[in-house]
Amino acid sequence: MATNGTNGTNGVNGAEKPAHRFDPNFTQAVIDGMGPKTTDRNRVVLGALIRHIHDFAREVELTIDEWMAGVKFMNEVGRIYSESKQTRNETHRLCDILGLESLVDEIAHKIISEEELDPTSSSILGPFWSPDAPFRPLGGEIFQDGIPPNGQVTKMHGVIRDITTGKPIPNAVFDIWQASANGKYDFQDPENQTPNNLRGKFRADENGEYWFYCLHPTAYSLPQDGPSWQLLSLMDRHPMRPAHIHIMVTHPEYQGCTTQLYPNTDPWLTSDTVFAVKPDLVVDFKPLKGDSKATLDLEYNVNLAPKGYKGKL
């Protein structure tokens, strides 16, 4: 049985004995094939990638049929992206269901605060963000196509604060996007939604406060066809994402926060198929009285770290 890695053990007269039966010099030869114009960072990243891919193949003793199945699988990923006119990003979705995007997100954004306030936890961007979401007035609605069947209107509001001072951050931009009550985002659902439905940007006022009307989110399934569904089936996993609202909060003087918010009543919280749920992102939608526009209330305060803030290392 092959073992993982290329390291050896001491053999006769202290000579290095390979930990497997394969050429012990092959992987390094491939890495050394990179030319002198390769940047230092590319050399580090691609070198590590080559080592891990080779170690993986040796560990499982990858067969030719399995390797070719992987080649065909990746070809199918590209085909779907191309034929969908770049609206169905299976590559991004595969990164999600393997937990890679959540891990990269944590590496990029994890801050352990030295202050009384912790920064709001980040979560994955996902494949549905759009740079084209319009600015809307504070107190406005993001359901520009009206309230969909089974939609529950929610007044969402809160304060955006600096974790080091506790003071509000005026003019921070609060970008929100969400699926409709049928579990689909605008560009997945052109028959029922116009572009930028259930999307919007809001600029916090002088007190760092924001407020607007959105929908209580709806849980939905990832597509049950194509490469991502094939991989989930191989791993005997369900395709469900818990209901969530996406937000991206930014300000020129602060480290932005991209995250997702989840109702505390959702049954899929503990088994999110993309591993994106974190405890401080689980929220309570409360009944709202005295507002003719909404039946639910969601208060969520966002805490941002100044640019350059490192926290505890």
PDB file of N, CA and C in Angstrom, residues 93-180:
ATOM      1  N   ARG A  93     -18.982  26.811  -7.453  1.00  0.00           N
ATOM      2  CA  ARG A  93     -19.825  25.962  -6.606  1.00  0.00           C
ATOM      3  C   ARG A  93     -19.046  24.753  -6.083  1.00  0.00           C
ATOM      4  N   LEU A  94     -18.185  24.190  -6.892  1.00  0.00           N
ATOM      5  CA  LEU A  94     -17.364  23.069  -6.432  1.00  0.00           C
ATOM      6  C   LEU A  94     -16.448  23.491  -5.295  1.00  0.00           C
ATOM      7  N   CYS A  95     -15.874  24.683  -5.412  1.00  0.00           N
ATOM      8  CA  CYS A  95     -15.045  25.202  -4.320  1.00  0.00           C
ATOM      9  C   CYS A  95     -15.861  25.334  -3.040  1.00  0.00           C
ATOM     10  N   ASP A  96     -17.127  25.680  -3.187  1.00  0.00           N
ATOM     11  CA  ASP A  96     -17.998  25.834  -2.018  1.00  0.00           C
ATOM     12  C   ASP A  96     -18.280  24.492  -1.356  1.00  0.00           C
ATOM     13  N   ILE A  97     -18.686  23.492  -2.133  1.00  0.00           N
ATOM     14  CA  ILE A  97     -19.105  22.232  -1.526  1.00  0.00           C
ATOM     15  C   ILE A  97     -17.913  21.430  -0.999  1.00  0.00           C
ATOM     16  N   LEU A  98     -16.703  21.756  -1.447  1.00  0.00           N
ATOM     17  CA  LEU A  98     -15.503  21.132  -0.885  1.00  0.00           C
ATOM     18  C   LEU A  98     -14.945  21.926   0.300  1.00  0.00           C
ATOM     19  N   GLY A  99     -15.610  23.023   0.649  1.00  0.00           N
ATOM     20  CA  GLY A  99     -15.179  23.828   1.786  1.00  0.00           C
ATOM     21  C   GLY A  99     -14.008  24.738   1.481  1.00  0.00           C
ATOM     22  N   LEU A 100     -13.566  24.795   0.230  1.00  0.00           N
ATOM     23  CA  LEU A 100     -12.370  25.570  -0.084  1.00  0.00           C
ATOM     24  C   LEU A 100     -12.618  27.066   0.035  1.00  0.00           C
ATOM     25  N   GLU A 101     -13.765  27.549  -0.456  1.00  0.00           N
ATOM     26  CA  GLU A 101     -14.000  28.984  -0.368  1.00  0.00           C
ATOM     27  C   GLU A 101     -14.106  29.427   1.086  1.00  0.00           C
ATOM     28  N   SER A 102     -14.770  28.630   1.938  1.00  0.00           N
ATOM     29  CA  SER A 102     -14.871  28.996   3.346  1.00  0.00           C
ATOM     30  C   SER A 102     -13.492  29.034   4.009  1.00  0.00           C
ATOM     31  N   LEU A 103     -12.618  28.109   3.633  1.00  0.00           N
ATOM     32  CA  LEU A 103     -11.273  28.098   4.208  1.00  0.00           C
ATOM     33  C   LEU A 103     -10.458  29.297   3.735  1.00  0.00           C
ATOM     34  N   VAL A 104     -10.502  29.585   2.445  1.00  0.00           N
ATOM     35  CA  VAL A 104      -9.773  30.741   1.915  1.00  0.00           C
ATOM     36  C   VAL A 104     -10.301  32.034   2.523  1.00  0.00           C
ATOM     37  N   ASP A 105     -11.621  32.103   2.714  1.00  0.00           N
ATOM     38  CA  ASP A 105     -12.224  33.277   3.338  1.00  0.00           C
ATOM     39  C   ASP A 105     -11.695  33.471   4.760  1.00  0.00           C
ATOM     40  N   GLU A 106     -11.600  32.393   5.520  1.00  0.00           N
ATOM     41  CA  GLU A 106     -11.089  32.508   6.888  1.00  0.00           C
ATOM     42  C   GLU A 106      -9.623  32.931   6.897  1.00  0.00           C
ATOM     43  N   ILE A 107      -8.829  32.351   6.010  1.00  0.00           N
ATOM     44  CA  ILE A 107      -7.415  32.723   5.921  1.00  0.00           C
ATOM     45  C   ILE A 107      -7.275  34.216   5.630  1.00  0.00           C
ATOM     46  N   ALA A 108      -8.119  34.716   4.743  1.00  0.00           N
ATOM     47  CA  ALA A 108      -8.013  36.108   4.302  1.00  0.00           C
ATOM     48  C   ALA A 108      -8.528  37.105   5.326  1.00  0.00           C
ATOM     49  N   HIS A 109      -9.528  36.713   6.129  1.00  0.00           N
ATOM     50  CA  HIS A 109     -10.250  37.709   6.913  1.00  0.00           C
ATOM     51  C   HIS A 109     -10.287  37.477   8.413  1.00  0.00           C
ATOM     52  N   LYS A 110      -9.758  36.372   8.900  1.00  0.00           N
ATOM     53  CA  LYS A 110      -9.865  36.084  10.322  1.00  0.00           C
ATOM     54  C   LYS A 110      -9.074  37.102  11.144  1.00  0.00           C
ATOM     55  N   ILE A 111      -9.763  37.780  12.050  1.00  0.00           N
ATOM     56  CA  ILE A 111      -9.135  38.736  12.974  1.00  0.00           C
ATOM     57  C   ILE A 111      -9.577  38.381  14.387  1.00  0.00           C
ATOM     58  N   ILE A 112      -8.613  38.195  15.290  1.00  0.00           N
ATOM     59  CA  ILE A 112      -8.918  38.004  16.707  1.00  0.00           C
ATOM     60  C   ILE A 112      -8.732  39.360  17.384  1.00  0.00           C
ATOM     61  N   SER A 113      -9.820  39.954  17.788  1.00  0.00           N
ATOM     62  CA  SER A 113      -9.799  41.332  18.261  1.00  0.00           C
ATOM     63  C   SER A 113      -9.124  41.456  19.627  1.00  0.00           C
ATOM     64  N   GLU A 114      -8.463  42.578  19.825  1.00  0.00           N
ATOM     65  CA  GLU A 114      -7.933  42.953  21.136  1.00  0.00           C
ATOM     66  C   GLU A 114      -8.859  43.956  21.825  1.00  0.00           C
ATOM     67  N   GLU A 115     -10.019  44.197  21.216  1.00  0.00           N
ATOM     68  CA  GLU A 115     -10.948  45.206  21.705  1.00  0.00           C
ATOM     69  C   GLU A 115     -12.167  44.531  22.350  1.00  0.00           C
ATOM     70  N   GLU A 116     -13.059  45.349  22.898  1.00  0.00           N
ATOM     71  CA  GLU A 116     -14.293  44.816  23.459  1.00  0.00           C
ATOM     72  C   GLU A 116     -15.230  44.305  22.370  1.00  0.00           C
ATOM     73  N   LEU A 117     -15.183  44.942  21.202  1.00  0.00           N
ATOM     74  CA  LEU A 117     -16.005  44.515  20.078  1.00  0.00           C
ATOM     75  C   LEU A 117     -15.197  43.593  19.169  1.00  0.00           C
ATOM     76  N   ASP A 118     -15.804  42.503  18.745  1.00  0.00           N
ATOM     77  CA  ASP A 118     -15.199  41.642  17.738  1.00  0.00           C
ATOM     78  C   ASP A 118     -15.703  42.069  16.360  1.00  0.00           C
ATOM     79  N   PRO A 119     -14.863  41.959  15.349  1.00  0.00           N
ATOM     80  CA  PRO A 119     -15.368  42.258  14.008  1.00  0.00           C
ATOM     81  C   PRO A 119     -16.404  41.220  13.595  1.00  0.00           C
ATOM     82  N   THR A 120     -17.370  41.655  12.817  1.00  0.00           N
ATOM     83  CA  THR A 120     -18.370  40.725  12.303  1.00  0.00           C
ATOM     84  C   THR A 120     -17.684  39.638  11.484  1.00  0.00           C
ATOM     85  N   SER A 121     -18.062  38.398  11.723  1.00  0.00           N
ATOM     86  CA  SER A 121     -17.450  37.290  10.996  1.00  0.00           C
ATOM     87  C   SER A 121     -17.748  37.389   9.513  1.00  0.00           C
ATOM     88  N   SER A 122     -16.747  37.054   8.726  1.00  0.00           N
ATOM     89  CA  SER A 122     -16.957  36.987   7.286  1.00  0.00           C
ATOM     90  C   SER A 122     -17.534  35.625   6.922  1.00  0.00           C
ATOM     91  N   SER A 123     -18.052  35.542   5.721  1.00  0.00           N
ATOM     92  CA  SER A 123     -18.498  34.270   5.167  1.00  0.00           C
ATOM     93  C   SER A 123     -18.332  34.360   3.655  1.00  0.00           C
ATOM     94  N   ILE A 124     -18.579  33.282   2.974  1.00  0.00           N
ATOM     95  CA  ILE A 124     -18.236  33.220   1.552  1.00  0.00           C
ATOM     96  C   ILE A 124     -19.047  34.207   0.709  1.00  0.00           C
ATOM     97  N   LEU A 125     -18.426  34.693  -0.343  1.00  0.00           N
ATOM     98  CA  LEU A 125     -19.107  35.578  -1.286  1.00  0.00           C
ATOM     99  C   LEU A 125     -20.162  34.820  -2.076  1.00  0.00           C
ATOM    100  N   GLY A 126     -19.849  33.590  -2.472  1.00  0.00           N
ATOM    101  CA  GLY A 126     -20.765  32.835  -3.320  1.00  0.00           C
ATOM    102  C   GLY A 126     -20.747  33.345  -4.749  1.00  0.00           C
ATOM    103  N   PRO A 127     -21.468  32.673  -5.638  1.00  0.00           N
ATOM    104  CA  PRO A 127     -21.413  33.015  -7.062  1.00  0.00           C
ATOM    105  C   PRO A 127     -22.452  34.022  -7.532  1.00  0.00           C
ATOM    106  N   PHE A 128     -23.217  34.633  -6.616  1.00  0.00           N
ATOM    107  CA  PHE A 128     -24.360  35.431  -7.061  1.00  0.00           C
ATOM    108  C   PHE A 128     -24.236  36.931  -6.799  1.00  0.00           C
ATOM    109  N   TRP A 129     -23.105  37.377  -6.281  1.00  0.00           N
ATOM    110  CA  TRP A 129     -22.921  38.819  -6.095  1.00  0.00           C
ATOM    111  C   TRP A 129     -22.831  39.517  -7.448  1.00  0.00           C
ATOM    112  N   SER A 130     -23.314  40.733  -7.519  1.00  0.00           N
ATOM    113  CA  SER A 130     -23.215  41.534  -8.739  1.00  0.00           C
ATOM    114  C   SER A 130     -22.683  42.924  -8.399  1.00  0.00           C
ATOM    115  N   PRO A 131     -21.736  43.434  -9.192  1.00  0.00           N
ATOM    116  CA  PRO A 131     -21.250  44.795  -8.960  1.00  0.00           C
ATOM    117  C   PRO A 131     -22.239  45.854  -9.414  1.00  0.00           C
ATOM    118  N   ASP A 132     -23.310  45.422 -10.071  1.00  0.00           N
ATOM    119  CA  ASP A 132     -24.237  46.373 -10.695  1.00  0.00           C
ATOM    120  C   ASP A 132     -25.443  46.711  -9.827  1.00  0.00           C
ATOM    121  N   ALA A 133     -25.478  46.227  -8.596  1.00  0.00           N
ATOM    122  CA  ALA A 133     -26.627  46.536  -7.741  1.00  0.00           C
ATOM    123  C   ALA A 133     -26.763  48.045  -7.570  1.00  0.00           C
ATOM    124  N   PRO A 134     -27.971  48.576  -7.678  1.00  0.00           N
ATOM    125  CA  PRO A 134     -28.151  50.028  -7.594  1.00  0.00           C
ATOM    126  C   PRO A 134     -28.167  50.540  -6.161  1.00  0.00           C
ATOM    127  N   PHE A 135     -27.758  51.788  -5.981  1.00  0.00           N
ATOM    128  CA  PHE A 135     -27.978  52.449  -4.700  1.00  0.00           C
ATOM    129  C   PHE A 135     -29.469  52.749  -4.562  1.00  0.00           C
ATOM    130  N   ARG A 136     -29.984  52.502  -3.385  1.00  0.00           N
ATOM    131  CA  ARG A 136     -31.383  52.775  -3.087  1.00  0.00           C
ATOM    132  C   ARG A 136     -31.441  53.676  -1.859  1.00  0.00           C
ATOM    133  N   PRO A 137     -32.504  54.446  -1.706  1.00  0.00           N
ATOM    134  CA  PRO A 137     -32.591  55.356  -0.549  1.00  0.00           C
ATOM    135  C   PRO A 137     -32.792  54.585   0.747  1.00  0.00           C
ATOM    136  N   LEU A 138     -32.265  55.096   1.841  1.00  0.00           N
ATOM    137  CA  LEU A 138     -32.530  54.496   3.142  1.00  0.00           C
ATOM    138  C   LEU A 138     -34.038  54.388   3.365  1.00  0.00           C
ATOM    139  N   GLY A 139     -34.451  53.251   3.856  1.00  0.00           N
ATOM    140  CA  GLY A 139     -35.883  53.018   4.036  1.00  0.00           C
ATOM    141  C   GLY A 139     -36.555  52.463   2.807  1.00  0.00           C
ATOM    142  N   GLY A 140     -35.786  52.236   1.733  1.00  0.00           N
ATOM    143  CA  GLY A 140     -36.355  51.715   0.503  1.00  0.00           C
ATOM    144  C   GLY A 140     -36.539  50.209   0.529  1.00  0.00           C
ATOM    145  N   GLU A 141     -37.032  49.696  -0.582  1.00  0.00           N
ATOM    146  CA  GLU A 141     -37.304  48.262  -0.717  1.00  0.00           C
ATOM    147  C   GLU A 141     -36.379  47.681  -1.773  1.00  0.00           C
ATOM    148  N   ILE A 142     -35.946  46.428  -1.565  1.00  0.00           N
ATOM    149  CA  ILE A 142     -35.124  45.788  -2.596  1.00  0.00           C
ATOM    150  C   ILE A 142     -35.951  44.862  -3.483  1.00  0.00           C
ATOM    151  N   PHE A 143     -37.206  44.601  -3.104  1.00  0.00           N
ATOM    152  CA  PHE A 143     -38.064  43.750  -3.941  1.00  0.00           C
ATOM    153  C   PHE A 143     -38.761  44.645  -4.973  1.00  0.00           C
ATOM    154  N   GLN A 144     -38.003  45.008  -6.004  1.00  0.00           N
ATOM    155  CA  GLN A 144     -38.499  45.956  -6.997  1.00  0.00           C
ATOM    156  C   GLN A 144     -39.610  45.376  -7.870  1.00  0.00           C
ATOM    157  N   ASP A 145     -39.747  44.050  -7.892  1.00  0.00           N
ATOM    158  CA  ASP A 145     -40.804  43.416  -8.672  1.00  0.00           C
ATOM    159  C   ASP A 145     -42.039  43.121  -7.825  1.00  0.00           C
ATOM    160  N   GLY A 146     -42.120  43.719  -6.653  1.00  0.00           N
ATOM    161  CA  GLY A 146     -43.227  43.461  -5.762  1.00  0.00           C
ATOM    162  C   GLY A 146     -42.948  42.284  -4.851  1.00  0.00           C
ATOM    163  N   ILE A 147     -43.854  42.034  -3.944  1.00  0.00           N
ATOM    164  CA  ILE A 147     -43.691  40.944  -2.988  1.00  0.00           C
ATOM    165  C   ILE A 147     -44.073  39.638  -3.676  1.00  0.00           C
ATOM    166  N   PRO A 148     -43.162  38.668  -3.729  1.00  0.00           N
ATOM    167  CA  PRO A 148     -43.474  37.405  -4.420  1.00  0.00           C
ATOM    168  C   PRO A 148     -44.420  36.549  -3.590  1.00  0.00           C
ATOM    169  N   PRO A 149     -45.057  35.558  -4.211  1.00  0.00           N
ATOM    170  CA  PRO A 149     -45.900  34.633  -3.444  1.00  0.00           C
ATOM    171  C   PRO A 149     -45.098  34.008  -2.304  1.00  0.00           C
ATOM    172  N   ASN A 150     -45.686  33.974  -1.133  1.00  0.00           N
ATOM    173  CA  ASN A 150     -45.071  33.421   0.083  1.00  0.00           C
ATOM    174  C   ASN A 150     -43.931  34.286   0.631  1.00  0.00           C
ATOM    175  N   GLY A 151     -43.752  35.471   0.080  1.00  0.00           N
ATOM    176  CA  GLY A 151     -42.709  36.358   0.583  1.00  0.00           C
ATOM    177  C   GLY A 151     -43.125  37.012   1.897  1.00  0.00           C
ATOM    178  N   GLN A 152     -42.202  37.088   2.841  1.00  0.00           N
ATOM    179  CA  GLN A 152     -42.445  37.738   4.131  1.00  0.00           C
ATOM    180  C   GLN A 152     -41.553  38.972   4.223  1.00  0.00           C
ATOM    181  N   VAL A 153     -42.169  40.120   4.197  1.00  0.00           N
ATOM    182  CA  VAL A 153     -41.396  41.368   4.197  1.00  0.00           C
ATOM    183  C   VAL A 153     -40.786  41.608   5.571  1.00  0.00           C
ATOM    184  N   THR A 154     -39.517  41.964   5.568  1.00  0.00           N
ATOM    185  CA  THR A 154     -38.758  42.188   6.796  1.00  0.00           C
ATOM    186  C   THR A 154     -38.156  43.582   6.787  1.00  0.00           C
ATOM    187  N   LYS A 155     -38.294  44.286   7.901  1.00  0.00           N
ATOM    188  CA  LYS A 155     -37.555  45.530   8.072  1.00  0.00           C
ATOM    189  C   LYS A 155     -36.209  45.176   8.678  1.00  0.00           C
ATOM    190  N   MET A 156     -35.151  45.455   7.935  1.00  0.00           N
ATOM    191  CA  MET A 156     -33.797  45.157   8.400  1.00  0.00           C
ATOM    192  C   MET A 156     -33.101  46.465   8.739  1.00  0.00           C
ATOM    193  N   HIS A 157     -32.429  46.495   9.880  1.00  0.00           N
ATOM    194  CA  HIS A 157     -31.822  47.750  10.319  1.00  0.00           C
ATOM    195  C   HIS A 157     -30.697  47.450  11.299  1.00  0.00           C
ATOM    196  N   GLY A 158     -29.855  48.453  11.520  1.00  0.00           N
ATOM    197  CA  GLY A 158     -28.772  48.287  12.475  1.00  0.00           C
ATOM    198  C   GLY A 158     -27.795  49.441  12.401  1.00  0.00           C
ATOM    199  N   VAL A 159     -26.679  49.273  13.123  1.00  0.00           N
ATOM    200  CA  VAL A 159     -25.636  50.290  13.176  1.00  0.00           C
ATOM    201  C   VAL A 159     -24.309  49.658  12.760  1.00  0.00           C
ATOM    202  N   ILE A 160     -23.525  50.391  12.014  1.00  0.00           N
ATOM    203  CA  ILE A 160     -22.195  49.948  11.593  1.00  0.00           C
ATOM    204  C   ILE A 160     -21.177  50.680  12.464  1.00  0.00           C
ATOM    205  N   ARG A 161     -20.324  49.921  13.191  1.00  0.00           N
ATOM    206  CA  ARG A 161     -19.432  50.519  14.187  1.00  0.00           C
ATOM    207  C   ARG A 161     -17.967  50.144  13.948  1.00  0.00           C
ATOM    208  N   ASP A 162     -17.105  50.998  14.488  1.00  0.00           N
ATOM    209  CA  ASP A 162     -15.655  50.786  14.523  1.00  0.00           C
ATOM    210  C   ASP A 162     -15.337  49.926  15.751  1.00  0.00           C
ATOM    211  N   ILE A 163     -14.619  48.796  15.569  1.00  0.00           N
ATOM    212  CA  ILE A 163     -14.373  47.914  16.718  1.00  0.00           C
ATOM    213  C   ILE A 163     -13.399  48.537  17.719  1.00  0.00           C
ATOM    214  N   THR A 164     -12.582  49.474  17.297  1.00  0.00           N
ATOM    215  CA  THR A 164     -11.584  50.041  18.210  1.00  0.00           C
ATOM    216  C   THR A 164     -12.138  51.164  19.065  1.00  0.00           C
ATOM    217  N   THR A 165     -13.150  51.865  18.574  1.00  0.00           N
ATOM    218  CA  THR A 165     -13.703  53.004  19.313  1.00  0.00           C
ATOM    219  C   THR A 165     -15.146  52.789  19.732  1.00  0.00           C
ATOM    220  N   GLY A 166     -15.836  51.857  19.068  1.00  0.00           N
ATOM    221  CA  GLY A 166     -17.259  51.665  19.322  1.00  0.00           C
ATOM    222  C   GLY A 166     -18.129  52.717  18.679  1.00  0.00           C
ATOM    223  N   LYS A 167     -17.501  53.662  17.966  1.00  0.00           N
ATOM    224  CA  LYS A 167     -18.262  54.752  17.359  1.00  0.00           C
ATOM    225  C   LYS A 167     -18.858  54.319  16.016  1.00  0.00           C
ATOM    226  N   PRO A 168     -19.971  54.935  15.636  1.00  0.00           N
ATOM    227  CA  PRO A 168     -20.579  54.605  14.346  1.00  0.00           C
ATOM    228  C   PRO A 168     -19.707  55.048  13.183  1.00  0.00           C
ATOM    229  N   ILE A 169     -19.924  54.420  12.044  1.00  0.00           N
ATOM    230  CA  ILE A 169     -19.171  54.731  10.827  1.00  0.00           C
ATOM    231  C   ILE A 169     -20.138  55.348   9.816  1.00  0.00           C
ATOM    232  N   PRO A 170     -20.193  56.678   9.733  1.00  0.00           N
ATOM    233  CA  PRO A 170     -21.076  57.314   8.744  1.00  0.00           C
ATOM    234  C   PRO A 170     -20.640  56.967   7.319  1.00  0.00           C
ATOM    235  N   ASN A 171     -21.610  56.891   6.430  1.00  0.00           N
ATOM    236  CA  ASN A 171     -21.379  56.728   4.986  1.00  0.00           C
ATOM    237  C   ASN A 171     -20.836  55.359   4.593  1.00  0.00           C
ATOM    238  N   ALA A 172     -20.815  54.406   5.513  1.00  0.00           N
ATOM    239  CA  ALA A 172     -20.475  53.038   5.110  1.00  0.00           C
ATOM    240  C   ALA A 172     -21.539  52.549   4.127  1.00  0.00           C
ATOM    241  N   VAL A 173     -21.119  51.698   3.183  1.00  0.00           N
ATOM    242  CA  VAL A 173     -22.045  51.186   2.171  1.00  0.00           C
ATOM    243  C   VAL A 173     -22.462  49.768   2.543  1.00  0.00           C
ATOM    244  N   PHE A 174     -23.746  49.551   2.605  1.00  0.00           N
ATOM    245  CA  PHE A 174     -24.336  48.256   2.963  1.00  0.00           C
ATOM    246  C   PHE A 174     -24.953  47.669   1.690  1.00  0.00           C
ATOM    247  N   ASP A 175     -24.310  46.641   1.149  1.00  0.00           N
ATOM    248  CA  ASP A 175     -24.738  45.988  -0.091  1.00  0.00           C
ATOM    249  C   ASP A 175     -25.428  44.683   0.290  1.00  0.00           C
ATOM    250  N   ILE A 176     -26.652  44.473  -0.173  1.00  0.00           N
ATOM    251  CA  ILE A 176     -27.424  43.273   0.163  1.00  0.00           C
ATOM    252  C   ILE A 176     -27.906  42.602  -1.113  1.00  0.00           C
ATOM    253  N   TRP A 177     -27.910  41.263  -1.106  1.00  0.00           N
ATOM    254  CA  TRP A 177     -28.542  40.515  -2.187  1.00  0.00           C
ATOM    255  C   TRP A 177     -29.082  39.207  -1.607  1.00  0.00           C
ATOM    256  N   GLN A 178     -30.181  38.741  -2.186  1.00  0.00           N
ATOM    257  CA  GLN A 178     -30.813  37.531  -1.681  1.00  0.00           C
ATOM    258  C   GLN A 178     -31.645  36.863  -2.769  1.00  0.00           C
ATOM    259  N   ALA A 179     -31.912  35.571  -2.559  1.00  0.00           N
ATOM    260  CA  ALA A 179     -32.802  34.846  -3.448  1.00  0.00           C
ATOM    261  C   ALA A 179     -34.246  35.219  -3.134  1.00  0.00           C
ATOM    262  N   SER A 180     -35.100  35.026  -4.111  1.00  0.00           N
ATOM    263  CA  SER A 180     -36.522  35.277  -3.910  1.00  0.00           C
ATOM    264  C   SER A 180     -37.150  34.117  -3.142  1.00  0.00           C
TER     265      SER A 180
END
